[in-house]
CSV table of C-alpha atoms in Angstrom, one decimal:
chain,number,residue,atom,x,y,z
A,19,MET,CA,11.2,6.6,-17.1
A,20,SER,CA,9.3,5.3,-20.1
A,21,ASP,CA,7.4,2.8,-17.9
A,22,ILE,CA,6.1,5.5,-15.7
A,23,ASN,CA,2.9,6.0,-17.7
A,24,HIS,CA,2.1,2.3,-17.4
A,25,TYR,CA,2.4,2.5,-13.6
A,26,ILE,CA,0.5,5.8,-13.4
A,27,GLU,CA,-2.3,4.1,-15.1
A,28,ALA,CA,-2.1,1.0,-12.9
A,29,PHE,CA,-1.9,3.1,-9.7
A,30,SER,CA,-4.8,5.3,-10.8
A,31,ASN,CA,-7.0,2.3,-11.4
A,32,LEU,CA,-6.4,-0.1,-8.5
A,33,HIS,CA,-9.1,-2.7,-7.9
A,34,THR,CA,-10.6,-1.4,-4.7
A,35,ALA,CA,-13.8,-1.8,-2.8
A,36,LYS,CA,-16.1,1.2,-2.7
A,37,ILE,CA,-18.1,1.7,0.5
A,38,LYS,CA,-20.5,4.6,1.0
A,39,GLY,CA,-19.1,6.3,-2.1
A,40,HIS,CA,-15.5,6.1,-1.0
A,41,LYS,CA,-12.7,4.0,-2.5
A,42,ALA,CA,-11.0,1.8,0.0
A,43,PRO,CA,-7.6,3.3,0.8
A,44,HIS,CA,-5.9,0.1,1.9
A,45,LYS,CA,-3.9,-0.6,-1.3
A,46,ALA,CA,-2.9,3.0,-1.7
A,47,VAL,CA,-1.6,3.1,1.9
A,48,LEU,CA,0.3,-0.2,1.4
A,49,LEU,CA,1.9,1.1,-1.8
A,50,LEU,CA,2.9,4.4,0.0
A,51,ALA,CA,4.4,2.3,2.8
A,52,ILE,CA,6.4,0.3,0.2
A,53,ILE,CA,7.5,3.5,-1.5
A,54,ASP,CA,8.7,5.0,1.8
A,55,LEU,CA,10.6,1.8,2.7
A,56,ILE,CA,12.3,1.7,-0.7
A,57,GLU,CA,13.3,5.3,-0.3
A,58,GLU,CA,14.7,4.6,3.2
A,59,GLY,CA,16.6,1.5,1.9
A,60,VAL,CA,14.7,-0.9,4.1
A,61,ILE,CA,13.3,-2.7,1.0
A,62,SER,CA,16.2,-3.3,-1.3
A,63,ASP,CA,14.8,-5.7,-4.0
A,64,PRO,CA,11.4,-6.4,-5.6
A,65,CYS,CA,10.5,-8.9,-2.8
A,66,ILE,CA,8.1,-7.4,-0.4
A,67,LYS,CA,7.9,-9.3,2.9
A,68,LEU,CA,5.1,-8.8,5.3
A,69,SER,CA,7.6,-7.5,7.8
A,70,GLU,CA,7.2,-5.5,11.1
A,71,GLU,CA,8.7,-2.5,9.3
A,72,LEU,CA,6.1,-2.7,6.6
A,73,ILE,CA,3.3,-3.2,9.1
A,74,ASN,CA,4.5,-0.2,11.2
A,75,LYS,CA,4.9,2.1,8.1
A,76,PHE,CA,1.4,1.1,6.9
A,77,GLY,CA,0.0,2.1,10.4
A,78,ASP,CA,1.9,5.4,10.3
A,79,ILE,CA,0.7,6.3,6.9
A,80,TRP,CA,-2.9,5.2,7.8
A,81,GLN,CA,-2.8,7.6,10.8
A,82,ARG,CA,-1.4,10.4,8.7
A,83,TYR,CA,-4.0,10.3,5.9
A,84,ILE,CA,-7.0,8.3,7.2
A,85,GLY,CA,-6.9,8.6,11.0
A,86,ASN,CA,-10.0,7.1,12.7
A,87,SER,CA,-12.2,6.3,9.7
A,88,THR,CA,-15.9,5.8,10.2
A,89,ILE,CA,-16.0,3.0,7.6
A,90,PHE,CA,-12.4,1.7,7.0
A,91,HIS,CA,-10.1,-0.1,9.4
A,92,PRO,CA,-6.3,-0.2,9.1
A,93,GLU,CA,-5.7,-3.9,8.2
A,94,ILE,CA,-2.6,-4.6,6.1
A,95,SER,CA,-3.3,-8.3,5.5
A,96,LYS,CA,-6.2,-7.7,3.1
A,97,PRO,CA,-4.5,-5.3,0.7
A,98,TYR,CA,-1.3,-7.4,0.9
A,99,PHE,CA,-3.3,-10.5,-0.3
A,100,HIS,CA,-5.7,-8.8,-2.7
A,101,MET,CA,-2.9,-6.7,-4.4
A,102,GLN,CA,-2.3,-9.9,-6.4
A,103,HIS,CA,-5.2,-8.7,-8.6
A,104,GLU,CA,-3.0,-5.8,-9.8
A,105,PRO,CA,-0.8,-6.5,-12.8
A,106,PHE,CA,2.5,-5.6,-11.0
A,107,TRP,CA,2.1,-7.8,-7.8
A,108,SER,CA,2.5,-11.5,-7.3
A,109,LEU,CA,2.4,-13.6,-4.2
A,110,ILE,CA,5.1,-16.2,-3.8
A,111,GLU,CA,4.1,-19.1,-1.6
A,112,THR,CA,6.7,-20.5,0.9
A,113,LYS,CA,6.9,-23.8,-1.0
A,114,GLU,CA,7.4,-21.9,-4.3
A,115,LYS,CA,10.3,-19.9,-2.9
A,116,GLU,CA,12.4,-23.1,-2.5
A,117,SER,CA,11.8,-24.2,-6.1
A,118,LEU,CA,12.5,-20.6,-7.3
A,119,MET,CA,15.8,-20.5,-5.4
A,120,VAL,CA,16.9,-23.7,-7.2
A,121,ALA,CA,15.7,-22.6,-10.6
A,122,GLU,CA,16.8,-19.0,-10.4
A,123,GLY,CA,19.8,-19.3,-8.0
A,124,LYS,CA,18.4,-16.4,-6.0
A,125,LEU,CA,15.7,-15.6,-3.5
A,126,CYS,CA,13.6,-13.4,-5.5
A,127,GLY,CA,12.9,-15.0,-8.9
A,128,ILE,CA,10.4,-14.3,-11.7
A,129,LYS,CA,7.5,-16.6,-11.7
A,130,GLU,CA,4.5,-16.8,-14.0
A,131,LYS,CA,1.6,-14.9,-12.3
A,132,GLU,CA,-1.2,-17.0,-10.9
A,133,LYS,CA,-3.9,-16.2,-8.4
A,134,LYS,CA,-3.4,-17.6,-4.9
A,135,GLU,CA,-6.0,-18.9,-2.5
A,136,LEU,CA,-6.6,-17.3,0.9
A,137,PRO,CA,-4.7,-19.2,3.6
A,138,ALA,CA,-6.6,-21.3,6.2
A,139,GLY,CA,-6.1,-18.7,8.9
A,140,ARG,CA,-7.9,-16.2,6.7
A,141,TYR,CA,-6.6,-12.7,6.7
A,142,SER,CA,-4.4,-12.9,9.7
A,143,VAL,CA,-0.8,-11.6,9.4
A,144,SER,CA,0.5,-14.9,10.8
A,145,ALA,CA,-1.5,-17.0,8.3
A,146,LEU,CA,-0.2,-14.9,5.4
A,147,ARG,CA,3.4,-15.1,6.7
A,148,SER,CA,3.3,-18.8,7.0
A,149,THR,CA,1.7,-19.3,3.5
A,150,PHE,CA,3.5,-16.6,1.5
A,151,ALA,CA,7.3,-16.1,1.6
A,152,TYR,CA,6.8,-12.6,0.1
A,153,ALA,CA,5.0,-10.6,-2.5
A,154,GLN,CA,6.9,-9.6,-5.6
A,155,ILE,CA,6.5,-6.4,-7.6
A,156,ASP,CA,7.6,-6.0,-11.2
A,157,SER,CA,11.3,-5.3,-11.4
A,158,ALA,CA,10.5,-2.4,-13.7
A,159,LEU,CA,8.3,-0.9,-11.0
A,160,PHE,CA,11.0,-1.5,-8.3
A,161,HIS,CA,13.6,0.3,-10.4
A,162,LEU,CA,11.2,3.2,-11.0
A,163,LEU,CA,10.6,3.5,-7.3
A,164,LYS,CA,14.3,3.9,-6.7
A,165,ASN,CA,14.0,7.2,-8.7
A,166,GLU,CA,13.0,10.2,-6.6
A,167,ASP,CA,10.9,11.9,-9.3
A,168,ALA,CA,9.0,8.7,-10.1
A,169,ARG,CA,8.3,8.1,-6.3
A,170,ALA,CA,7.0,11.7,-6.0
A,171,MET,CA,4.7,11.3,-9.1
A,172,LEU,CA,3.3,8.0,-7.9
A,173,ARG,CA,2.8,9.2,-4.4
A,174,VAL,CA,0.7,12.1,-5.7
A,175,ILE,CA,-1.4,9.8,-7.8
A,176,LEU,CA,-2.1,7.5,-4.8
A,177,ILE,CA,-2.9,10.3,-2.4
A,178,ASN,CA,-5.1,12.3,-4.8
A,179,THR,CA,-7.0,9.2,-6.0
A,180,TYR,CA,-7.5,7.3,-2.8
A,181,LEU,CA,-6.7,9.3,0.3
A,182,THR,CA,-8.4,12.7,-0.1
A,183,ASN,CA,-12.0,13.2,1.1
A,184,GLN,CA,-11.9,10.1,3.3
A,185,PRO,CA,-14.5,10.2,6.2
A,186,THR,CA,-12.8,10.2,9.6
A,187,LYS,CA,-14.1,10.3,13.1
A,188,SER,CA,-11.2,12.5,14.3
A,189,MET,CA,-11.6,15.2,11.7
A,190,PRO,CA,-12.7,18.5,13.4
A,191,LYS,CA,-15.5,20.5,11.9
A,192,LEU,CA,-14.5,23.5,9.8
A,193,LYS,CA,-16.5,25.8,12.1
A,194,THR,CA,-14.4,24.6,15.1
A,195,ILE,CA,-11.2,25.2,13.3
A,196,VAL,CA,-12.3,28.7,12.3
A,197,TYR,CA,-13.4,29.6,15.9
A,198,THR,CA,-10.2,28.2,17.4
A,199,SER,CA,-8.1,30.1,14.9
A,200,LEU,CA,-9.9,33.4,15.6
A,201,TYR,CA,-9.5,32.8,19.4
A,202,LEU,CA,-5.8,32.2,19.1
A,203,LEU,CA,-5.4,35.3,16.9
A,204,THR,CA,-7.0,37.4,19.5
A,205,LEU,CA,-4.6,36.0,22.2
A,206,VAL,CA,-1.6,36.8,20.0
A,207,ALA,CA,-2.8,40.3,19.0
């Protein structure tokens, strides 16, 4: 687990937008979704496709930690595309996949990192799917994420750095929680 410090640093310093004093949670939610899918065995190699499973897991995690945000919207396509600005993530275009398969003899090959342009359909999932065969994370990161302790450590970093103190519309006021709790206690007593 010697590489863990490198990824703790990278996950702690994701390139995110900051709106109204809050770091955008999108990349953290995407990474948490990937971590969960690796743990569940749905993702079995460093190639991260923009699959329905990933989209659904992203939505589930968004609801769990963000809910109905007053400033952020649960869009997976933007973090999937912009994650390429992180040192551990590369986008592999559909046309590159074919040349990688010939050169590497396998679907998920190592390619020199280069920044990709936004597809013509902008940030739509269908435009990203038609332009990019998959995203690829570092093989060292993938192997770390297969380790339960490393997953737990990186989850804590992502949650504490990007998902706490997010403004939500659905968050009840503390006063309401206290009064409701006191009322329920009187019913039980």
